[in-house]
Amino acid sequence: MAEKESKKELKKKLKKKEDKKAAKREKKSLMKLQRMIVTNLDVYYGDFLAVQDVNMEIRPKAVTAIIGPSGCGKSTFLRTLNRMHEITPSASVQGSVQLEGVDLYSDDVDPVEVRRHIGYVFQRPNPFPHLSIQENILAGIRLNKQKLSKEEENELVISCLKNVNLYKEVKDKLNQPATSLSGGQQQRLCIARAIAVKPNVLLMDEPCSALDPISTRSIEDLIVSLKSQFTIVIVTHNMQQAQRISDWCAFFNVTATGEPGRLVELDKTDTIFNSPNKKATSDYINGRFG
Amino acid sequence: MLKIASKTSGIIILTTLALVVIFLSIEAVPAIFASQDALRDQIPWFANSGDHNIWQYSIPLLFSTILAALLALLIAVPLSIAVALFLTYYVPKRISSVFGSLIDLLAAIPSVVYGLWAVAVLVPRLSGVFNFLSRNFGWIPLFHGPVAEPPRVLLTVSIVFAVMVIPIITALACEIYSQTPHLNTEAALALGATKWESIRLSVLPFGKSGIISASMLGLGRALGETMAVLMILSPGHSFSLSVLMSGQHQTIAGNIAANFPEAGSLGVSALITTGLVLFLLTFIINFLARKVVDLPLKTKRRKK
């Protein structure tokens, strides 16, 4: 009798353990969903090697900031993460960038498809000037040929606008041109447009550099709140900003003009700012150059 | 200094315009106020038309002029846009600049040369096409038969007009499209647009007003074009839409050129009246085009 009971208990325990394992596995796979791994990446403009030999892992559901002096290839690198780089004539890339284990640069991957999964927010707000606020958000959906009913569309617009803390400000003028908004509002609209297609990863290229401090603050808050849903990579040359919002921080550097930029160090933001491993990092952090 | 200079230039332009109107009006007065009998006695081609006064005479000419020009634009604008997009976005820079200068050269060819080419090359080759159109699409009023043989008809004129204005519109469209902000195109591409989709989403809306202006320039040339009409068209005097039939149409410019050498004083005055009508037409068209270009952004939901 006692034996039986203990067996039962054991089974229960085992089952529990299995459940836990499964849950863990599931969690892991979900976590994995948005992880990006960059290996041996060289980026070229024609014959010019702009960024050399980058190896890094971009953690899922976290904000990774890329910092470094001007001309070190931060933006160039960012553009390779969703194959925007190759829009520039004569630009090319060697090495691999993986999302969920899929190499974005393998031959059978369509760059258009890549960009649908990895959103991009630009330095200057660039809503489509001829479209209304609502149409701007729906632009990506229209491109993906997704058929949504009117209610679904309205819901999506509202949820995206709420997601970027813009809904209250624009709810009465969804049909007005996007250009009627202020710069900060436009940038939030652009973020809303990018997340409307539910990307896995969101790339941002100095999204606050054209904005005033108050708009910058609201975008920063927004980025922090969005990291529960998306993996975010942000290029910034504002170190305080990197410190405020990022979990991981990558420092890029260039030794001289004409030389390629390189990844110097990637670590937790705390570590980068308080006890960096490389001397170049601490020199840059402490404002000794750049 | 600059202020004075720009002010004087503005005034000069306005006075020129006013003087043209005044000149045309004064010269037109004899024909406008002449009696029907006087007009019929002194102007043979007016007598043949059977019209009562000079305005009535002008209107079929005006109709043909507009018809020919519109058909020409209908052919030329889509083609020009396509060529311009192709040159700006699909062809390597080196090739497109070569093509660009070739197109500029085309724009400089005199219209007599186009006319000669049309008579020698185009007209004989078009009759097959026109017969096909008439046989299969004859139910559309435009393509009513019987097709004239040789096809010295208004559609041929329109095609030649189109060939003449394509270089103008294309050159301007290339200029406009190449100025689309990179940010707009990249915004579309970053959302997962294909190249064509990004063009539709950023380049075409950006270029819309410019393309309208370019088309208006093309339209201006088509409205005033004389040589090609004179060399190709077998003229008529009616409101016929059948652009494949001969003896139906005559444009204002063509009519002036055809009748001027033989015209007496009242005849000249009558022709100048038709010229005044053409002038007013271009004026109105330009005005409307301005209105269209300045049209506020449509914020209504796009129909899908």
Coordinates of C-alpha atoms in Angstrom, one line a residue:
Chain A
M1 CA 0.0 0.0 0.0
A2 CA 2.7 2.4 1.1
E3 CA 4.7 1.3 -1.9
K4 CA 1.9 2.0 -4.2
E5 CA 1.3 5.4 -2.8
S6 CA 5.0 6.4 -3.0
K7 CA 4.9 5.2 -6.6
K8 CA 2.0 7.4 -7.3
E9 CA 3.7 10.2 -5.7
L10 CA 6.8 9.6 -7.7
K11 CA 4.7 9.6 -10.9
K12 CA 3.1 12.8 -9.9
K13 CA 6.4 14.3 -9.2
L14 CA 7.8 13.1 -12.4
K15 CA 4.9 14.5 -14.3
K16 CA 5.2 17.8 -12.6
K17 CA 8.9 17.8 -13.4
E18 CA 8.0 17.0 -17.0
D19 CA 5.4 19.8 -17.1
K20 CA 8.0 22.1 -15.7
K21 CA 10.5 21.0 -18.3
A22 CA 8.0 21.4 -21.1
A23 CA 7.0 24.8 -19.8
K24 CA 10.7 25.7 -19.6
R25 CA 11.2 24.4 -23.1
E26 CA 8.3 26.3 -24.4
K27 CA 9.5 29.4 -22.6
K28 CA 12.9 28.9 -24.1
S29 CA 11.6 28.5 -27.6
L30 CA 9.5 31.6 -27.2
M31 CA 12.6 33.4 -25.9
K32 CA 14.5 32.1 -28.8
L33 CA 12.0 33.5 -31.2
Q34 CA 13.5 36.9 -31.3
R35 CA 17.2 36.2 -30.7
M36 CA 19.6 37.4 -33.3
I37 CA 23.1 36.1 -33.8
V38 CA 25.6 37.9 -35.9
T39 CA 28.8 36.0 -36.9
N40 CA 31.8 37.2 -38.8
L41 CA 30.0 40.0 -40.4
D42 CA 31.9 42.3 -42.8
V43 CA 30.1 45.2 -44.4
Y44 CA 31.2 46.8 -47.6
Y45 CA 30.4 49.9 -49.7
G46 CA 31.9 48.9 -53.0
D47 CA 35.5 47.9 -52.2
F48 CA 35.5 49.9 -49.0
L49 CA 35.3 47.8 -45.8
A50 CA 33.1 49.8 -43.5
V51 CA 32.6 47.4 -40.6
Q52 CA 34.8 44.4 -40.0
D53 CA 34.2 41.1 -38.3
V54 CA 31.3 41.6 -36.0
N55 CA 30.3 38.8 -33.8
M56 CA 27.5 39.4 -31.4
E57 CA 24.3 38.0 -29.9
I58 CA 21.3 40.2 -29.6
R59 CA 19.2 39.1 -26.6
P60 CA 15.5 38.6 -27.1
K61 CA 13.0 41.0 -25.4
A62 CA 15.7 43.3 -24.2
V63 CA 17.0 46.7 -25.4
T64 CA 20.5 46.5 -27.0
A65 CA 22.1 49.9 -27.5
I66 CA 24.9 50.4 -30.0
I67 CA 27.2 53.3 -29.1
G68 CA 30.4 54.7 -30.5
P69 CA 31.9 57.7 -32.1
S70 CA 30.6 59.1 -35.5
G71 CA 31.8 57.1 -38.5
C72 CA 32.3 53.9 -36.6
G73 CA 29.7 52.1 -38.6
K74 CA 26.9 51.8 -36.0
S75 CA 24.1 52.8 -38.4
T76 CA 25.7 50.8 -41.2
F77 CA 25.7 47.8 -39.0
L78 CA 22.1 48.3 -37.9
R79 CA 21.0 48.5 -41.5
T80 CA 22.5 45.1 -42.2
L81 CA 20.3 43.5 -39.5
N82 CA 17.2 43.8 -41.7
R83 CA 19.0 44.0 -45.1
M84 CA 18.3 47.7 -45.5
H85 CA 22.0 48.0 -46.2
E86 CA 21.8 46.5 -49.6
I87 CA 19.4 49.2 -50.9
T88 CA 22.4 51.4 -51.2
P89 CA 23.9 50.7 -54.7
S90 CA 27.2 48.7 -54.5
A91 CA 26.7 47.9 -50.8
S92 CA 27.3 44.3 -49.8
V93 CA 27.8 42.0 -46.8
Q94 CA 29.8 38.9 -45.9
G95 CA 29.1 36.7 -42.9
S96 CA 25.8 35.8 -41.4
V97 CA 23.0 37.3 -39.4
Q98 CA 20.6 34.8 -37.9
L99 CA 17.1 35.3 -36.6
E100 CA 15.6 32.2 -34.9
G101 CA 18.4 30.2 -36.5
V102 CA 17.5 31.4 -40.0
D103 CA 20.3 33.1 -41.9
L104 CA 18.9 36.3 -43.2
Y105 CA 21.5 36.4 -45.9
S106 CA 21.0 32.9 -47.3
D107 CA 20.1 32.7 -51.0
D108 CA 16.5 31.5 -50.5
V109 CA 15.6 34.4 -48.1
D110 CA 13.8 37.3 -49.7
P111 CA 15.0 40.7 -48.3
V112 CA 11.4 42.0 -48.5
E113 CA 10.3 39.2 -46.2
V114 CA 13.2 39.9 -43.8
R115 CA 12.1 43.6 -43.5
R116 CA 8.5 42.5 -42.7
H117 CA 9.8 40.6 -39.7
I118 CA 12.4 43.2 -38.6
G119 CA 11.0 46.7 -38.3
Y120 CA 13.1 49.9 -38.7
V121 CA 12.6 53.3 -37.2
F122 CA 14.6 56.1 -38.8
Q123 CA 16.6 59.0 -37.5
R124 CA 14.1 61.6 -38.8
P125 CA 10.4 60.9 -38.5
N126 CA 9.2 59.9 -42.0
P127 CA 5.5 59.2 -42.1
F128 CA 4.1 59.0 -45.6
P129 CA 3.1 62.6 -46.2
H130 CA 0.2 61.9 -48.5
L131 CA -1.5 59.4 -46.1
S132 CA -3.6 60.1 -43.0
I133 CA -2.5 59.1 -39.5
Q134 CA -4.7 56.0 -39.7
E135 CA -3.5 55.0 -43.2
N136 CA 0.1 55.4 -42.2
I137 CA -0.4 52.8 -39.5
L138 CA -2.2 50.5 -41.9
A139 CA 0.4 50.9 -44.7
G140 CA 2.4 47.8 -43.6
I141 CA -0.7 45.7 -43.4
R142 CA -1.8 46.8 -46.8
L143 CA 1.6 45.8 -48.2
N144 CA 1.4 42.4 -46.6
K145 CA -1.9 41.9 -48.4
Q146 CA -3.5 41.0 -45.1
K147 CA -7.3 41.3 -45.4
L148 CA -8.7 42.9 -42.3
S149 CA -12.3 43.9 -41.7
K150 CA -12.9 47.5 -40.9
E151 CA -13.4 46.8 -37.3
E152 CA -10.2 44.9 -37.1
E153 CA -8.4 47.7 -38.9
N154 CA -9.8 50.3 -36.4
E155 CA -8.9 48.1 -33.5
L156 CA -5.3 47.7 -34.8
V157 CA -4.9 51.4 -35.3
I158 CA -6.2 52.2 -31.8
S159 CA -4.1 49.5 -30.2
C160 CA -0.9 50.6 -32.0
L161 CA -1.6 54.2 -31.1
K162 CA -2.2 53.3 -27.5
N163 CA 1.0 51.2 -27.6
V164 CA 3.0 54.2 -28.5
N165 CA 1.1 56.6 -26.1
L166 CA -0.2 58.6 -29.0
Y167 CA -3.9 57.7 -28.9
K168 CA -5.0 60.4 -26.6
E169 CA -3.4 63.1 -28.6
V170 CA -4.7 62.1 -32.0
K171 CA -7.9 60.2 -31.4
D172 CA -10.0 63.0 -32.9
K173 CA -7.9 63.4 -36.0
L174 CA -7.1 60.0 -37.3
N175 CA -8.1 61.1 -40.8
Q176 CA -5.9 64.1 -40.9
P177 CA -2.6 64.0 -42.7
A178 CA 0.3 62.6 -40.7
T179 CA 2.3 65.7 -41.4
S180 CA 0.0 67.8 -39.2
L181 CA 1.6 66.2 -36.2
S182 CA 4.6 67.6 -34.3
G183 CA 8.1 65.9 -34.8
G184 CA 7.8 63.9 -31.6
Q185 CA 4.3 62.7 -32.5
Q186 CA 5.4 61.9 -36.0
Q187 CA 8.2 59.7 -34.6
R188 CA 5.8 57.9 -32.3
L189 CA 3.5 57.4 -35.3
C190 CA 6.5 55.9 -37.2
I191 CA 7.1 53.5 -34.3
A192 CA 3.4 52.6 -34.3
R193 CA 3.6 52.0 -38.1
A194 CA 6.6 49.7 -37.5
I195 CA 4.9 47.7 -34.8
A196 CA 1.6 47.4 -36.6
V197 CA 2.9 44.5 -38.7
K198 CA 4.0 42.7 -35.5
P199 CA 7.7 42.4 -36.2
N200 CA 10.0 40.1 -34.2
V201 CA 12.6 42.7 -33.8
L202 CA 12.6 46.5 -33.9
L203 CA 15.7 48.4 -35.1
M204 CA 16.0 52.1 -34.3
D205 CA 18.6 54.5 -35.8
E206 CA 19.0 57.4 -33.4
P207 CA 15.2 57.8 -33.1
C208 CA 15.5 60.8 -30.8
S209 CA 18.3 62.8 -32.4
A210 CA 15.9 65.1 -34.3
L211 CA 13.6 65.6 -31.4
D212 CA 13.4 68.0 -28.4
P213 CA 14.0 66.8 -24.8
I214 CA 10.4 66.3 -23.9
S215 CA 9.6 64.2 -27.0
T216 CA 12.9 62.3 -26.4
R217 CA 11.7 61.5 -23.0
S218 CA 8.4 60.1 -24.2
I219 CA 10.1 58.0 -26.9
E220 CA 12.6 56.6 -24.3
D221 CA 9.7 55.6 -22.0
L222 CA 8.1 54.0 -25.0
I223 CA 11.1 52.0 -25.9
V224 CA 11.4 50.7 -22.3
S225 CA 7.7 49.7 -22.3
L226 CA 8.0 48.0 -25.7
K227 CA 10.8 45.7 -24.8
S228 CA 8.3 43.3 -23.2
Q229 CA 7.0 42.6 -26.7
F230 CA 9.9 43.1 -29.0
T231 CA 13.6 42.7 -29.2
I232 CA 14.9 46.2 -29.7
V233 CA 18.2 47.4 -31.1
I234 CA 18.9 51.1 -30.9
V235 CA 21.8 53.1 -32.2
T236 CA 22.5 56.2 -30.3
H237 CA 25.3 58.6 -29.8
N238 CA 23.9 59.8 -26.6
M239 CA 25.6 57.7 -23.9
Q240 CA 23.2 58.8 -21.2
Q241 CA 20.4 57.6 -23.3
A242 CA 22.0 54.2 -23.7
Q243 CA 22.5 54.1 -20.0
R244 CA 18.9 55.0 -19.3
I245 CA 17.1 52.6 -21.6
S246 CA 19.3 49.7 -22.6
D247 CA 20.0 46.3 -20.9
W248 CA 22.9 45.4 -23.2
C249 CA 25.3 47.8 -24.7
A250 CA 27.7 47.3 -27.7
F251 CA 30.5 49.7 -28.2
F252 CA 31.8 50.2 -31.7
N253 CA 35.0 52.0 -32.5
V254 CA 37.1 53.1 -35.5
T255 CA 40.8 53.6 -35.1
A256 CA 41.1 56.1 -38.0
T257 CA 39.1 57.4 -40.9
G258 CA 39.3 54.9 -43.8
E259 CA 39.7 52.1 -41.3
P260 CA 36.8 49.7 -40.8
G261 CA 34.7 50.0 -37.7
R262 CA 34.7 47.1 -35.2
L263 CA 32.8 45.9 -32.3
V264 CA 35.0 46.5 -29.3
E265 CA 32.9 45.2 -26.5
L266 CA 29.4 43.9 -25.8
D267 CA 28.2 43.5 -22.3
K268 CA 25.5 44.3 -19.8
T269 CA 24.9 48.1 -19.8
D270 CA 26.0 48.3 -16.2
T271 CA 29.2 46.6 -16.9
I272 CA 30.0 48.7 -20.0
F273 CA 29.4 51.9 -18.1
N274 CA 31.0 51.0 -14.7
S275 CA 33.7 48.4 -15.3
P276 CA 34.4 47.9 -19.0
N277 CA 36.9 45.3 -20.0
K278 CA 38.6 47.3 -22.8
K279 CA 40.5 50.5 -22.3
A280 CA 39.0 52.0 -25.5
T281 CA 35.5 51.6 -24.0
S282 CA 36.3 53.3 -20.8
D283 CA 38.1 56.1 -22.6
Y284 CA 35.0 56.7 -24.7
I285 CA 32.6 56.4 -21.8
N286 CA 34.6 58.8 -19.8
G287 CA 34.7 61.3 -22.7
R288 CA 38.4 61.0 -23.4
F289 CA 37.6 60.9 -27.2
G290 CA 34.7 60.7 -29.6
Chain B
M1 CA 17.6 95.6 -55.9
L2 CA 16.4 92.1 -56.2
K3 CA 12.9 93.3 -55.3
I4 CA 12.9 95.8 -58.1
A5 CA 14.3 93.4 -60.6
S6 CA 11.7 90.7 -59.7
K7 CA 8.9 93.3 -59.7
T8 CA 9.8 94.6 -63.1
S9 CA 10.0 91.1 -64.6
G10 CA 6.6 90.3 -63.1
I11 CA 5.2 93.4 -64.6
I12 CA 6.8 92.8 -68.0
I13 CA 5.3 89.3 -68.1
L14 CA 1.8 90.5 -67.2
T15 CA 1.9 93.4 -69.7
T16 CA 3.0 91.0 -72.5
L17 CA 0.1 88.8 -71.6
A18 CA -2.3 91.7 -71.6
L19 CA -0.9 93.0 -74.9
V20 CA -1.4 89.7 -76.5
V21 CA -5.0 89.6 -75.4
I22 CA -5.5 93.2 -76.5
F23 CA -3.9 92.6 -79.9
L24 CA -6.0 89.5 -80.6
S25 CA -9.2 91.2 -79.4
I26 CA -8.7 94.3 -81.6
E27 CA -7.8 92.2 -84.6
A28 CA -10.7 89.9 -84.0
V29 CA -13.3 92.7 -83.8
P30 CA -14.1 93.0 -87.6
A31 CA -14.8 89.3 -87.8
I32 CA -16.8 89.2 -84.6
F33 CA -19.1 92.0 -85.6
A34 CA -19.3 91.2 -89.3
S35 CA -22.6 90.2 -90.7
Q36 CA -23.2 86.6 -91.8
D37 CA -23.5 87.7 -95.4
A38 CA -20.2 89.6 -95.3
L39 CA -18.4 86.6 -93.8
R40 CA -19.9 84.3 -96.4
D41 CA -19.1 86.6 -99.3
Q42 CA -15.5 87.3 -98.4
I43 CA -14.3 84.0 -96.8
P44 CA -14.8 81.0 -99.0
W45 CA -13.9 78.4 -96.3
F46 CA -16.4 80.1 -94.0
A47 CA -19.1 79.9 -96.6
N48 CA -18.3 76.1 -97.0
S49 CA -18.8 75.5 -93.3
G50 CA -22.4 76.8 -93.4
D51 CA -22.0 78.5 -90.0
H52 CA -23.8 81.7 -89.0
N53 CA -21.1 83.5 -87.1
I54 CA -17.4 83.3 -86.2
W55 CA -18.0 81.7 -82.7
Q56 CA -20.1 78.9 -84.2
Y57 CA -17.3 78.4 -86.7
S58 CA -14.7 78.2 -83.9
I59 CA -16.3 75.6 -81.7
P60 CA -15.8 72.5 -83.9
L61 CA -12.2 73.5 -84.3
L62 CA -11.9 73.9 -80.6
F63 CA -13.5 70.5 -80.1
S64 CA -11.0 68.8 -82.5
T65 CA -8.1 70.6 -80.9
I66 CA -9.0 69.4 -77.5
L67 CA -9.8 65.9 -78.7
A68 CA -6.5 65.5 -80.4
A69 CA -4.5 66.9 -77.5
L70 CA -6.3 64.8 -74.9
L71 CA -5.8 61.6 -76.9
A72 CA -2.2 62.5 -77.2
L73 CA -1.8 63.0 -73.5
L74 CA -3.7 59.7 -72.8
I75 CA -1.0 58.0 -74.8
A76 CA 1.9 60.0 -73.7
V77 CA 1.5 60.4 -69.9
P78 CA 1.4 56.8 -68.9
L79 CA 4.3 56.0 -71.3
S80 CA 6.3 58.9 -70.0
I81 CA 5.8 58.0 -66.4
A82 CA 6.7 54.4 -67.1
V83 CA 9.9 55.4 -68.9
A84 CA 10.8 57.9 -66.2
L85 CA 10.4 55.4 -63.4
F86 CA 12.4 52.8 -65.4
L87 CA 15.2 55.3 -65.9
T88 CA 15.3 56.6 -62.4
Y89 CA 14.8 53.4 -60.4
Y90 CA 15.5 50.3 -62.5
V91 CA 18.5 51.1 -64.7
P92 CA 22.1 51.7 -63.5
K93 CA 23.0 55.4 -63.2
R94 CA 25.4 55.3 -66.2
I95 CA 22.9 54.0 -68.6
S96 CA 20.1 56.2 -67.4
S97 CA 22.2 59.4 -67.9
V98 CA 22.9 58.3 -71.5
F99 CA 19.2 57.7 -72.1
G100 CA 18.4 60.9 -70.3
S101 CA 20.4 63.0 -72.7
L102 CA 19.0 61.0 -75.7
I103 CA 15.5 61.9 -74.5
D104 CA 16.5 65.6 -74.3
L105 CA 17.7 65.4 -77.9
L106 CA 14.4 63.9 -78.9
A107 CA 12.7 67.0 -77.4
A108 CA 14.7 69.2 -79.7
I109 CA 13.6 67.6 -83.0
P110 CA 11.6 70.1 -85.0
S111 CA 8.0 69.2 -85.5
V112 CA 8.3 69.3 -89.3
V113 CA 10.7 66.4 -89.1
Y114 CA 8.2 64.5 -87.0
G115 CA 5.6 65.3 -89.6
L116 CA 7.7 64.0 -92.4
W117 CA 8.4 60.8 -90.5
A118 CA 4.7 60.4 -89.8
V119 CA 3.7 60.8 -93.4
A120 CA 6.5 58.6 -94.8
V121 CA 6.6 55.9 -92.1
L122 CA 3.8 56.0 -89.6
V123 CA 0.7 56.6 -91.8
P124 CA 1.3 53.5 -94.1
R125 CA 1.9 51.3 -91.1
L126 CA -1.1 52.4 -89.0
S127 CA -3.9 51.3 -91.3
G128 CA -3.6 47.7 -90.2
V129 CA -3.8 48.7 -86.6
F130 CA -6.7 51.1 -87.1
N131 CA -8.7 48.5 -89.1
F132 CA -8.1 46.0 -86.2
L133 CA -9.3 48.6 -83.7
S134 CA -12.4 49.5 -85.8
R135 CA -13.3 45.8 -86.3
N136 CA -13.0 44.8 -82.7
F137 CA -13.8 48.0 -80.8
G138 CA -16.0 49.7 -83.3
W139 CA -18.8 49.8 -80.6
I140 CA -16.7 52.5 -78.9
P141 CA -17.7 55.8 -80.6
L142 CA -14.0 56.7 -80.9
F143 CA -13.3 53.7 -83.2
H144 CA -16.3 53.9 -85.5
G145 CA -15.5 52.9 -89.1
P146 CA -15.0 53.1 -91.9
V147 CA -11.3 53.6 -91.4
A148 CA -9.8 56.1 -93.8
E149 CA -7.3 54.8 -96.3
P150 CA -4.6 56.1 -96.0
P151 CA -5.3 56.9 -92.4
R152 CA -4.7 60.7 -92.4
V153 CA -7.0 61.0 -89.4
L154 CA -7.1 62.6 -86.0
L155 CA -5.8 59.6 -84.2
T156 CA -2.7 59.5 -86.3
V157 CA -2.2 63.2 -85.4
S158 CA -2.7 62.4 -81.8
I159 CA -0.1 59.6 -82.0
V160 CA 2.4 62.0 -83.5
F161 CA 1.6 64.6 -80.9
A162 CA 2.2 61.9 -78.2
V163 CA 5.6 61.1 -79.8
M164 CA 6.4 64.8 -79.7
V165 CA 5.4 65.4 -76.1
I166 CA 6.8 62.1 -74.6
P167 CA 10.4 63.5 -74.4
I168 CA 9.2 66.6 -72.7
I169 CA 7.1 64.9 -70.1
T170 CA 9.7 62.1 -69.6
A171 CA 12.5 64.5 -69.1
L172 CA 10.5 66.5 -66.5
A173 CA 9.2 63.3 -64.8
C174 CA 12.8 61.9 -64.5
E175 CA 13.8 65.2 -62.8
I176 CA 10.8 65.0 -60.4
Y177 CA 11.1 61.4 -59.5
S178 CA 14.8 61.6 -58.9
Q179 CA 14.1 64.1 -56.2
T180 CA 11.9 61.9 -54.1
P181 CA 13.3 62.0 -50.6
H182 CA 15.2 58.9 -49.7
L183 CA 13.5 58.8 -46.4
N184 CA 10.1 58.2 -48.0
T185 CA 11.2 55.4 -50.2
E186 CA 13.2 53.8 -47.3
A187 CA 10.2 54.1 -45.0
A188 CA 8.2 51.9 -47.5
L189 CA 11.1 49.5 -48.0
A190 CA 11.6 49.1 -44.2
L191 CA 7.9 48.1 -43.9
G192 CA 8.5 45.2 -46.2
A193 CA 7.6 46.8 -49.5
T194 CA 8.9 45.5 -52.8
K195 CA 10.6 48.0 -55.1
W196 CA 7.4 48.6 -57.0
E197 CA 5.3 48.9 -53.8
S198 CA 7.8 51.4 -52.4
I199 CA 7.5 53.4 -55.7
R200 CA 3.7 53.4 -55.4
L201 CA 3.8 54.4 -51.8
S202 CA 6.4 57.1 -51.9
V203 CA 7.5 58.1 -55.4
L204 CA 4.2 58.4 -57.2
P205 CA 2.4 60.5 -54.5
F206 CA 5.5 62.7 -54.2
G207 CA 5.6 63.3 -57.9
K208 CA 1.9 63.8 -58.5
S209 CA 1.7 67.5 -58.7
G210 CA 4.9 67.7 -60.7
I211 CA 3.6 65.2 -63.2
I212 CA 0.4 67.2 -63.6
S213 CA 2.5 70.3 -64.4
A214 CA 4.6 68.3 -66.8
S215 CA 1.5 67.0 -68.6
M216 CA 0.2 70.6 -68.9
L217 CA 3.4 71.6 -70.6
G218 CA 2.9 68.7 -72.9
L219 CA -0.7 69.6 -73.4
G220 CA 0.4 73.1 -74.3
R221 CA 2.6 71.9 -77.0
A222 CA -0.1 69.5 -78.3
L223 CA -2.7 72.3 -78.5
G224 CA -0.5 74.6 -80.4
E225 CA 1.2 72.1 -82.7
T226 CA 0.6 73.0 -86.3
M227 CA 3.0 71.4 -88.8
A228 CA 2.1 67.8 -88.0
V229 CA -1.6 68.5 -88.4
L230 CA -1.1 70.3 -91.7
M231 CA 1.0 67.5 -93.1
I232 CA -1.1 64.6 -91.9
L233 CA -4.7 65.4 -91.3
S234 CA -7.3 65.4 -94.0
P235 CA -9.5 68.2 -92.6
G236 CA -13.2 68.5 -91.9
H237 CA -15.5 70.5 -89.8
S238 CA -17.6 68.6 -87.3
F239 CA -18.1 67.4 -83.8
S240 CA -17.4 63.8 -84.7
L241 CA -15.8 61.6 -82.1
S242 CA -14.8 59.1 -84.8
V243 CA -11.1 59.7 -84.9
L244 CA -10.5 57.0 -87.4
M245 CA -12.6 58.6 -90.2
S246 CA -11.2 61.2 -92.5
G247 CA -12.7 64.6 -93.2
Q248 CA -14.0 65.0 -89.7
H249 CA -11.7 67.2 -87.8
Q250 CA -9.4 70.3 -88.0
T251 CA -7.5 71.9 -85.2
I252 CA -7.4 75.6 -84.6
A253 CA -3.7 75.9 -85.3
G254 CA -3.9 73.7 -88.3
N255 CA -6.8 75.7 -89.7
I256 CA -5.0 79.0 -89.2
A257 CA -1.9 77.7 -91.0
A258 CA -3.9 76.2 -93.8
N259 CA -6.1 79.2 -94.6
F260 CA -3.9 82.1 -93.7
P261 CA -1.9 82.4 -97.1
E262 CA -5.2 82.8 -99.0
A263 CA -7.0 85.0 -96.5
G264 CA -8.3 88.5 -97.2
S265 CA -8.5 91.1 -94.4
L266 CA -11.8 89.8 -93.0
G267 CA -10.4 86.2 -93.4
V268 CA -7.3 87.1 -91.3
S269 CA -9.6 88.7 -88.7
A270 CA -11.7 85.5 -88.6
L271 CA -8.6 83.3 -88.2
I272 CA -7.3 85.6 -85.4
T273 CA -10.6 85.2 -83.6
T274 CA -10.1 81.4 -83.6
G275 CA -6.5 82.1 -82.3
L276 CA -8.1 84.1 -79.5
V277 CA -10.3 81.2 -78.6
L278 CA -7.2 78.9 -78.5
F279 CA -5.4 81.4 -76.3
L280 CA -8.3 81.5 -73.9
L281 CA -8.5 77.7 -73.8
T282 CA -4.8 77.4 -72.8
F283 CA -5.3 80.0 -70.2
I284 CA -8.3 78.2 -68.7
I285 CA -6.4 74.8 -68.8
N286 CA -3.4 76.3 -67.1
F287 CA -5.7 77.8 -64.5
L288 CA -7.4 74.5 -63.9
A289 CA -4.1 72.7 -63.7
R290 CA -2.9 75.1 -61.0
K291 CA -6.1 74.3 -59.1
V292 CA -5.5 70.6 -59.4
V293 CA -1.9 70.9 -58.2
D294 CA -2.9 73.0 -55.2
L295 CA -5.7 70.6 -54.3
P296 CA -5.5 69.9 -50.6
L297 CA -4.5 66.4 -49.5
K298 CA -7.2 63.8 -49.7
T299 CA -7.7 62.5 -46.3
K300 CA -10.7 60.4 -47.1
R301 CA -10.3 56.6 -46.7
R302 CA -8.8 55.1 -49.8
K303 CA -11.3 52.8 -51.4
K304 CA -10.1 49.2 -51.7

